[in-house]
CSV table of C-alpha atoms in Angstrom, one decimal:
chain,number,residue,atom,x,y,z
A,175,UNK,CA,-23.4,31.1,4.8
A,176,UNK,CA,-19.8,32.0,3.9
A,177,UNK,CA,-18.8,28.9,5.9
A,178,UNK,CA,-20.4,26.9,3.4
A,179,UNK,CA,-18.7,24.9,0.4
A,180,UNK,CA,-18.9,27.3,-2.5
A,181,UNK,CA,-15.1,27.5,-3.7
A,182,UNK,CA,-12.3,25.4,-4.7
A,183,UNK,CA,-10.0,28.5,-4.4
A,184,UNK,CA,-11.8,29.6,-0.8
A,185,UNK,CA,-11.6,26.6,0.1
A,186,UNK,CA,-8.1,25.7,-0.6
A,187,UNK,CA,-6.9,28.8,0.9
A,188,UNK,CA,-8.4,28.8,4.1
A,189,UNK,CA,-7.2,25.1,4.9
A,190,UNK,CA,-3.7,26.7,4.4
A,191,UNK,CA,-4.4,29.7,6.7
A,192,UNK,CA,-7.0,28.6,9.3
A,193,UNK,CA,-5.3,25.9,11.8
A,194,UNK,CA,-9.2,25.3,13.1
A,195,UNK,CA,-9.8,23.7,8.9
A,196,UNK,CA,-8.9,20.4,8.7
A,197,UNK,CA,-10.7,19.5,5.6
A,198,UNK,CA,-9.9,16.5,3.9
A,199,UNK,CA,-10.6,15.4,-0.1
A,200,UNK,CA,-13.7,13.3,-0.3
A,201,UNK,CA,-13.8,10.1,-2.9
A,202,UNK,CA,-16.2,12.6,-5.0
A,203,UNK,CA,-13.4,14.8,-5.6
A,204,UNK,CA,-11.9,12.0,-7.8
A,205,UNK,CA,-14.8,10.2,-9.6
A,206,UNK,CA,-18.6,12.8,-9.4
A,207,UNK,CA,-18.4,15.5,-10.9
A,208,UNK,CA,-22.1,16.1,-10.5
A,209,UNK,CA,-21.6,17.0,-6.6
A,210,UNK,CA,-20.0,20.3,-7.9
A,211,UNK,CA,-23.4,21.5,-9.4
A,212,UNK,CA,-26.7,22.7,-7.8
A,213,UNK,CA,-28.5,20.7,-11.1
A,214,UNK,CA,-32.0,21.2,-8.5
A,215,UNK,CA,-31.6,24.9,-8.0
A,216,UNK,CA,-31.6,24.5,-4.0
A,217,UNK,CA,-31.7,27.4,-2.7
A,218,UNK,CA,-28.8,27.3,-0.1
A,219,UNK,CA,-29.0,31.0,1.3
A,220,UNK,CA,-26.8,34.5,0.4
A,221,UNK,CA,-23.2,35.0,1.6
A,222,UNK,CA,-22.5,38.6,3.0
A,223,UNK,CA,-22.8,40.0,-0.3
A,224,UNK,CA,-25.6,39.4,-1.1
A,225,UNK,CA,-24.3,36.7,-3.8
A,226,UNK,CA,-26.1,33.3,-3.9
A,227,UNK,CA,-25.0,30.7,-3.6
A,228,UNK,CA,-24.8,27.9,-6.1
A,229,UNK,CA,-22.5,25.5,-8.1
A,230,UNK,CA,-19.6,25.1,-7.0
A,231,UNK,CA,-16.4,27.8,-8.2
A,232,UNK,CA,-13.5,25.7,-9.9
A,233,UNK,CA,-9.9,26.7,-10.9
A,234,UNK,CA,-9.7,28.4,-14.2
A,235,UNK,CA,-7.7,25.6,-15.6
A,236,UNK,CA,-11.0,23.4,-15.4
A,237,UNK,CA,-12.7,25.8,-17.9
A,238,UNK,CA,-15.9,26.0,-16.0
A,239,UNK,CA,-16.5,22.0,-16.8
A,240,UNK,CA,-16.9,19.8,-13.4
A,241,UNK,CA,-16.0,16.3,-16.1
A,242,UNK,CA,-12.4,17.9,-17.1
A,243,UNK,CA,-11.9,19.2,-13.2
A,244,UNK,CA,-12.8,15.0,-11.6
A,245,UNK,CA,-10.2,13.9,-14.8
A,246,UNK,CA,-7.4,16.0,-13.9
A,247,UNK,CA,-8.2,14.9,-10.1
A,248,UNK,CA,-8.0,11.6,-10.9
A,249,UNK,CA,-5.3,11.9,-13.4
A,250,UNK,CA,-2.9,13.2,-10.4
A,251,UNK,CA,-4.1,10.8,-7.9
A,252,UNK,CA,-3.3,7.8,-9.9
A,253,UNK,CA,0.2,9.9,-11.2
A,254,UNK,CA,3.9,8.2,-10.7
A,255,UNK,CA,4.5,11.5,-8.0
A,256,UNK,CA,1.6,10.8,-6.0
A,257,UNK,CA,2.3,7.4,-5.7
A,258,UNK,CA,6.0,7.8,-4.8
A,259,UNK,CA,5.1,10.0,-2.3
A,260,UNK,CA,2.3,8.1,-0.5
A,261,UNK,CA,4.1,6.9,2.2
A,262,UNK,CA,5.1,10.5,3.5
A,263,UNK,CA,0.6,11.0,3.9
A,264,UNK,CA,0.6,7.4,5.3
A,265,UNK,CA,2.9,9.1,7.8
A,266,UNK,CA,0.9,11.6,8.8
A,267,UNK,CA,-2.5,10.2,9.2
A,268,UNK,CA,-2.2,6.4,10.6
A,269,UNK,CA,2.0,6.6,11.4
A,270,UNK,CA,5.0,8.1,12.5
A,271,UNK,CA,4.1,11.5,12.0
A,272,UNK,CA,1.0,11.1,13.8
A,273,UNK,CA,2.3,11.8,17.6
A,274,UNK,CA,4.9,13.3,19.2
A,275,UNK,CA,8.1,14.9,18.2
A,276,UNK,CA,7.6,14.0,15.2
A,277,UNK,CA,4.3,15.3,14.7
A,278,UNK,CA,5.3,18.6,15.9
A,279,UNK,CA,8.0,19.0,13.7
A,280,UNK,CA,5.6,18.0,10.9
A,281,UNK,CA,2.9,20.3,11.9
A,282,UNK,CA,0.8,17.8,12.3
A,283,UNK,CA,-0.9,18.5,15.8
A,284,UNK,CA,-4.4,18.6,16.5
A,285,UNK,CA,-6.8,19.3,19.6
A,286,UNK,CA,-6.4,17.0,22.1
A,287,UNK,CA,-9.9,15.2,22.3
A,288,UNK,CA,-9.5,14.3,18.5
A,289,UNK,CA,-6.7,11.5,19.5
A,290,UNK,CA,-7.5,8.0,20.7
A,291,UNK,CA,-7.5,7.2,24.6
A,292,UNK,CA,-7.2,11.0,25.2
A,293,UNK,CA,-10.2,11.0,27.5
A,294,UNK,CA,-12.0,7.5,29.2
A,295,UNK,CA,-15.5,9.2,28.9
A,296,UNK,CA,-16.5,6.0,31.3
A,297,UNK,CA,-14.5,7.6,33.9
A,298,UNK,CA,-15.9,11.0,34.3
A,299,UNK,CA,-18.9,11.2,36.8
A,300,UNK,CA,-19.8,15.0,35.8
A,301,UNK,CA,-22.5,14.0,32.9
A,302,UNK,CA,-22.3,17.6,31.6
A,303,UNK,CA,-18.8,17.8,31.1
A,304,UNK,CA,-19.2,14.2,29.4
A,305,UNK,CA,-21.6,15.6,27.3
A,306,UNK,CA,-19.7,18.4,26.4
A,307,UNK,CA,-16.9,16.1,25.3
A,308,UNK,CA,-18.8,13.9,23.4
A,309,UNK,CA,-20.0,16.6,21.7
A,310,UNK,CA,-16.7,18.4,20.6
A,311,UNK,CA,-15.6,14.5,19.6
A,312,UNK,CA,-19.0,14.2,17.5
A,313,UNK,CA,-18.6,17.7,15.6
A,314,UNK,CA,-14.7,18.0,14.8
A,315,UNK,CA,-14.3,14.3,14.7
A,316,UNK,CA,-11.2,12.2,15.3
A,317,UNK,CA,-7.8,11.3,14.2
A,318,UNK,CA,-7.1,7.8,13.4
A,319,UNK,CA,-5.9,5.2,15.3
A,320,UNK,CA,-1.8,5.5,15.1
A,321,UNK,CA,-0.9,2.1,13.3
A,322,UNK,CA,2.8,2.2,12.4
A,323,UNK,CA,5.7,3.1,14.6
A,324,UNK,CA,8.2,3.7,12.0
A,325,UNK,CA,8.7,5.7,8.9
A,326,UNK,CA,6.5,3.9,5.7
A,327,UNK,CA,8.7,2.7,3.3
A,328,UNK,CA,8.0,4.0,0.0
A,329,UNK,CA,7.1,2.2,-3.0
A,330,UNK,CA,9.3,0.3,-5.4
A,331,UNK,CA,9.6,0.9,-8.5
A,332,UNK,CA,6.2,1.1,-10.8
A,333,UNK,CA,5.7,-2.2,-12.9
A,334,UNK,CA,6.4,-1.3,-16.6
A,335,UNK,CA,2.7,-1.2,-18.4
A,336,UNK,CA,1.2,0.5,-21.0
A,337,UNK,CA,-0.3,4.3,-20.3
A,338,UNK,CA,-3.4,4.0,-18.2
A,339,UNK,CA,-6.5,3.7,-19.8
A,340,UNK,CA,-8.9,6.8,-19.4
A,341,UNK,CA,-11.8,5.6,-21.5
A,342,UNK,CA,-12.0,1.8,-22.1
A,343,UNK,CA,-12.6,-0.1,-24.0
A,344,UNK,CA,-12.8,1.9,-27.4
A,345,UNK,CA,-9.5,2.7,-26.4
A,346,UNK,CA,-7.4,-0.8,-26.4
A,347,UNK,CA,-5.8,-1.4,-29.7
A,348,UNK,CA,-3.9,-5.1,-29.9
A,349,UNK,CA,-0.1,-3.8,-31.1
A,350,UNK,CA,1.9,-6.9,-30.6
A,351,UNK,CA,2.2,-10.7,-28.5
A,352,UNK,CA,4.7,-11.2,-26.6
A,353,UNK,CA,5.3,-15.1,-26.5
A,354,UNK,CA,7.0,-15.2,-23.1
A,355,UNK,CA,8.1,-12.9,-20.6
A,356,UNK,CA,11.6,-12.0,-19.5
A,357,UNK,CA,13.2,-11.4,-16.7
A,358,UNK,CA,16.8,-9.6,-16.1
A,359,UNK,CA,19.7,-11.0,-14.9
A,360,UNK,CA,20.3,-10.7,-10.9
A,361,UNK,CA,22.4,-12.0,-8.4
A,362,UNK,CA,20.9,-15.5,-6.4
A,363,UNK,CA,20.5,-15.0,-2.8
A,364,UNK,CA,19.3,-18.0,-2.2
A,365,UNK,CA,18.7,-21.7,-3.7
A,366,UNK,CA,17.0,-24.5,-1.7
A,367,UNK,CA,16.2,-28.7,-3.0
A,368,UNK,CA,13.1,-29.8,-1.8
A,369,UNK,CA,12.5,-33.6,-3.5
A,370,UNK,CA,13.3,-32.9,-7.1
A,371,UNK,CA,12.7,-29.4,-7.5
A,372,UNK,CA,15.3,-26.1,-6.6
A,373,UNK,CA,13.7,-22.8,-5.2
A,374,UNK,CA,16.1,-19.8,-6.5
A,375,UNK,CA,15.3,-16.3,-5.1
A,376,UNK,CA,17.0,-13.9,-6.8
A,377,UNK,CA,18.6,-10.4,-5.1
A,378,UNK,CA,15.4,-8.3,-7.4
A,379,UNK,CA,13.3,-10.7,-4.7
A,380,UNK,CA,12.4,-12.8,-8.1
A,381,UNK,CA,11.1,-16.6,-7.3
A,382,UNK,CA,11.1,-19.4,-9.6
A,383,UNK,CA,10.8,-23.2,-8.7
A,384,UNK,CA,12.1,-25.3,-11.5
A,385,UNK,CA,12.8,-29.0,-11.9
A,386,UNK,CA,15.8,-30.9,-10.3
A,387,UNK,CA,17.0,-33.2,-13.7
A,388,UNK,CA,18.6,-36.2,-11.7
A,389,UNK,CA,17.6,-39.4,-13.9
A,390,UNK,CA,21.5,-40.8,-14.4
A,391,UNK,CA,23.1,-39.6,-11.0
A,392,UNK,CA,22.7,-43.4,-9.7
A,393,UNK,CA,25.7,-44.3,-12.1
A,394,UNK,CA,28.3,-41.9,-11.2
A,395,UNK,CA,29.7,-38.9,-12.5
A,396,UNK,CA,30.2,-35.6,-12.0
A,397,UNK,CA,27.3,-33.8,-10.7
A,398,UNK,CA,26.5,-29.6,-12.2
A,399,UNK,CA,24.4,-27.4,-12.4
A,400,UNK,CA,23.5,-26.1,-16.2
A,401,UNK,CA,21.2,-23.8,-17.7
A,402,UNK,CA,19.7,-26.3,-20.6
A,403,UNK,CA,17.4,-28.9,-21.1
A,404,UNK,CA,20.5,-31.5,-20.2
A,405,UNK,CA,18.6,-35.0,-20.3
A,406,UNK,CA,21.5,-36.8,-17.8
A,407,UNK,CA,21.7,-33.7,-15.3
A,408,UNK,CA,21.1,-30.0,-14.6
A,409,UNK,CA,17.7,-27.7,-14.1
A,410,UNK,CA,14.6,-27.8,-16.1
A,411,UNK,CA,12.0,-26.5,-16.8
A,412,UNK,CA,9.9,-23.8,-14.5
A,413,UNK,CA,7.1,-25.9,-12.2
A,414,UNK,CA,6.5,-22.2,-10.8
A,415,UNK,CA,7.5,-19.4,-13.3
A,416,UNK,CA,9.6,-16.3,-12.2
A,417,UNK,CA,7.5,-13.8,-9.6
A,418,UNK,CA,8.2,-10.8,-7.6
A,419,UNK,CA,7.5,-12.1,-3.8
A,420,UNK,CA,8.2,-9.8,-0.4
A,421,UNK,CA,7.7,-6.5,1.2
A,422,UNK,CA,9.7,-4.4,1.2
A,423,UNK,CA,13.1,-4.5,2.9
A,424,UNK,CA,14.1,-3.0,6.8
A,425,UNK,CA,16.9,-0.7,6.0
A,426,UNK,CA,19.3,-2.0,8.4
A,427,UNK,CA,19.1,-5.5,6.9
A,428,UNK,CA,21.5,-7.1,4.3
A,429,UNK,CA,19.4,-9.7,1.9
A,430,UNK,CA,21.6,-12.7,1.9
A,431,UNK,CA,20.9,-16.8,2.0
A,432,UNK,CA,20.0,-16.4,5.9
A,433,UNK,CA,16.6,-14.4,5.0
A,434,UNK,CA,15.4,-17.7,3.5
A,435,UNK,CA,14.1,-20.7,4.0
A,436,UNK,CA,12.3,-23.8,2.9
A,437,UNK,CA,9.5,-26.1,4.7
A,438,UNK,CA,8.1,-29.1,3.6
A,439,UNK,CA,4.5,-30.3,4.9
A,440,UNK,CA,3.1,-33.2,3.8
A,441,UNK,CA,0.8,-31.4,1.6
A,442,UNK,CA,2.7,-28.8,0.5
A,443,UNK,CA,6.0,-27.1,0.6
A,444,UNK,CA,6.7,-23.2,1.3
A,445,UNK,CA,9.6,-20.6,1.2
A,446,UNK,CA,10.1,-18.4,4.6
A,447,UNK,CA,11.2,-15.2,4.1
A,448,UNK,CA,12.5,-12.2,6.9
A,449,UNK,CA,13.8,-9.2,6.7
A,450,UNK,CA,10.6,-7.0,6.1
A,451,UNK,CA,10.6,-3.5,7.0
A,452,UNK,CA,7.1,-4.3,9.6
A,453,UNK,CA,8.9,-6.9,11.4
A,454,UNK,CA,7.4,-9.8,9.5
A,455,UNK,CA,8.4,-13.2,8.3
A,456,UNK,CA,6.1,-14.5,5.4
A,457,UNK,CA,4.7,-17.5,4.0
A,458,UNK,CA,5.2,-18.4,0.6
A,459,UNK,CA,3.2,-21.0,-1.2
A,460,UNK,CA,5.7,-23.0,-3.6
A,461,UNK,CA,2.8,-24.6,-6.0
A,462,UNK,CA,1.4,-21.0,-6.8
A,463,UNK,CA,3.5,-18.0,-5.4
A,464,UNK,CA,0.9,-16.9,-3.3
A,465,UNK,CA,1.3,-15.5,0.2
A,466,UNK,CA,-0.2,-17.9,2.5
A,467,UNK,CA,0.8,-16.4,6.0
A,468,UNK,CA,2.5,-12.8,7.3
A,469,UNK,CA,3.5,-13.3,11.3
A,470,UNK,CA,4.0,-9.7,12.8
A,471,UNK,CA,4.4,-11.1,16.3
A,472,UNK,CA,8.1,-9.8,16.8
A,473,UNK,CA,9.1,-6.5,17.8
A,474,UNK,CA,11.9,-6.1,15.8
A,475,UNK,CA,13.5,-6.7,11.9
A,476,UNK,CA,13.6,-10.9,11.7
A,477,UNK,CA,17.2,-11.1,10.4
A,478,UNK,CA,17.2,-14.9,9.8
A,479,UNK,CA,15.3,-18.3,9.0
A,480,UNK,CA,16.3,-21.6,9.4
A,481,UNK,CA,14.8,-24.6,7.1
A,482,UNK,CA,11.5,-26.8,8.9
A,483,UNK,CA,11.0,-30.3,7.9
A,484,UNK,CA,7.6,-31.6,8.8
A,485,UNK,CA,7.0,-35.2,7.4
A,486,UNK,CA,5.0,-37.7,9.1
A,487,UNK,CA,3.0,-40.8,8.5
A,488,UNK,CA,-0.5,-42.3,10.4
């Protein structure tokens, strides 16, 4: 009975001095606090002395109340640190850190029938060692299939909102409008013409489409860019406002021009981008921002993109 879940502090300790407990945080640790109490009175046996056993023990800093323990859960998962540091647990379960040297020096090994393709069960004739096997698989499960082969990038920087909302909505007060949205200065990387409109993508990996002004170019003149609504020549207004496009970046690459490109379907036009730290180049929709396409076939960082015309007539 002293095996069973009865303590956060028991708990807690023996997953830090026990290799043989690999316990893992369930959803209900964030979001139910009624799984902490035994609100039936099951009787779920005596430990060795003699104690019952019951609702669950919490820290003192939960004050004996299961609802403030699940906030302060939550609260940290959905914290600024946990999210910075997400990669390094991405790591460990589906990545880098899974196998191997790395995993070693992560202390991150486990028995050997937990891991995929250890064992082909199909291939052993002895049906009680099979058994035996599958059993050890079905009671101290397995380890995820290893997805990445390098080190997760960690997360950009968090997009600038108001403090997260605990209990909606009595807790939303309107305290001003904003009537547009700004975005700062950065250097262009990259500007493309498709018909009459120019795709800029900025070095913060900002796109904007806007309109190509081009009415008086057929009598002459000098021809410039310029920043205002200039009737003869210059850019206009957006067609697709300014958005944050991409993954993020291989660390070996160098954003420049060559990591983008522009295609023209009859349908539709697109922006290719490279340079993504999972070996992708994407597909950008240029009438809505969306991604319409990631290609992951290559085995290495896609340094550059070259411009693909396809226009055609039946």
């Amino acid at each position: 009975m002293d095996r069973l879940f009865r303590s956060i502090e028991a708990t807690y300790k023996n997953c830090l001095s026990n290799t043989s407990d690999v316990k893992e945080l369930i959803p209900e640790f964030y979001y139910l606090p009624e799984f902490l109490i035994n609100s039936n009175s099951y009787h779920f046996g005596l430990k060795q002395d003699d104690k019952p056993i019951s609702d669950v023990s919490l820290p003192p800093w939960a004050k004996g109340s299961p609802e403030l323990f699940i906030s302060k859960n939550r609260e940290a998962l959905e914290s600024e640190y946990v999210s910075s540091n997400l990669h390094h647990w991405i790591d460990l379960v589906f990545g880098y850190d899974q196998r191997g040297k790395p995993a070693v020096e992560a202390a991150n090994i486990f028995y050997y029938l937990t891991y995929e393709g250890a064992v082909d069960l199909d291939a052993l004739e002895d049906d009680l060692q099979r058994s035996a096997i599958e059993d050890q698989i079905a009671n101290f499960g397995q380890t995820p299939m290893q997805i990445f082969r390098k080190r997760h990038p960690r997360r950009g920087p968090p997009i600038p909102i108001a403090h997260p909302l605990s209990f909606a909505p009595t807790s939303i007060n309107l305290t001003s409008i904003l009537s547009c949205t700004t975005y700062p200065q950065s250097a262009v990387l990259y500007v493309g013409l498709l018909d009459s409109n120019i795709v800029i993508v900025n070095q913060g990996l900002t796109l904007s489409v806007k309109m190509w002004l081009t009415t008086q170019l057929q009598f002459g003149g000098n021809f410039t860019f310029s920043g205002s609504q200039d009737p003869f020549f210059g850019v206009g207004y957006d067609i697709l406002s300014p958005r944050k496009i991409g993954s993020p970046i291989a660390e070996n690459v160098e954003l420049g021009a060559q990591c983008f490109a522009t295609m023209q379907t009859p349908s539709e036009n697109f922006l290719i981008s490279c340079g993504n730290w999972e070996n992708s180049f994407q597909v950008i929709s240029l009438s809505d921002g969306r991604m319409v396409q990631s290609i992951r076939q290559h085995k290495d960082v896609v340094s550059c993109v070259a411009g693909i015309f396809l226009l055609w007539s039946l």
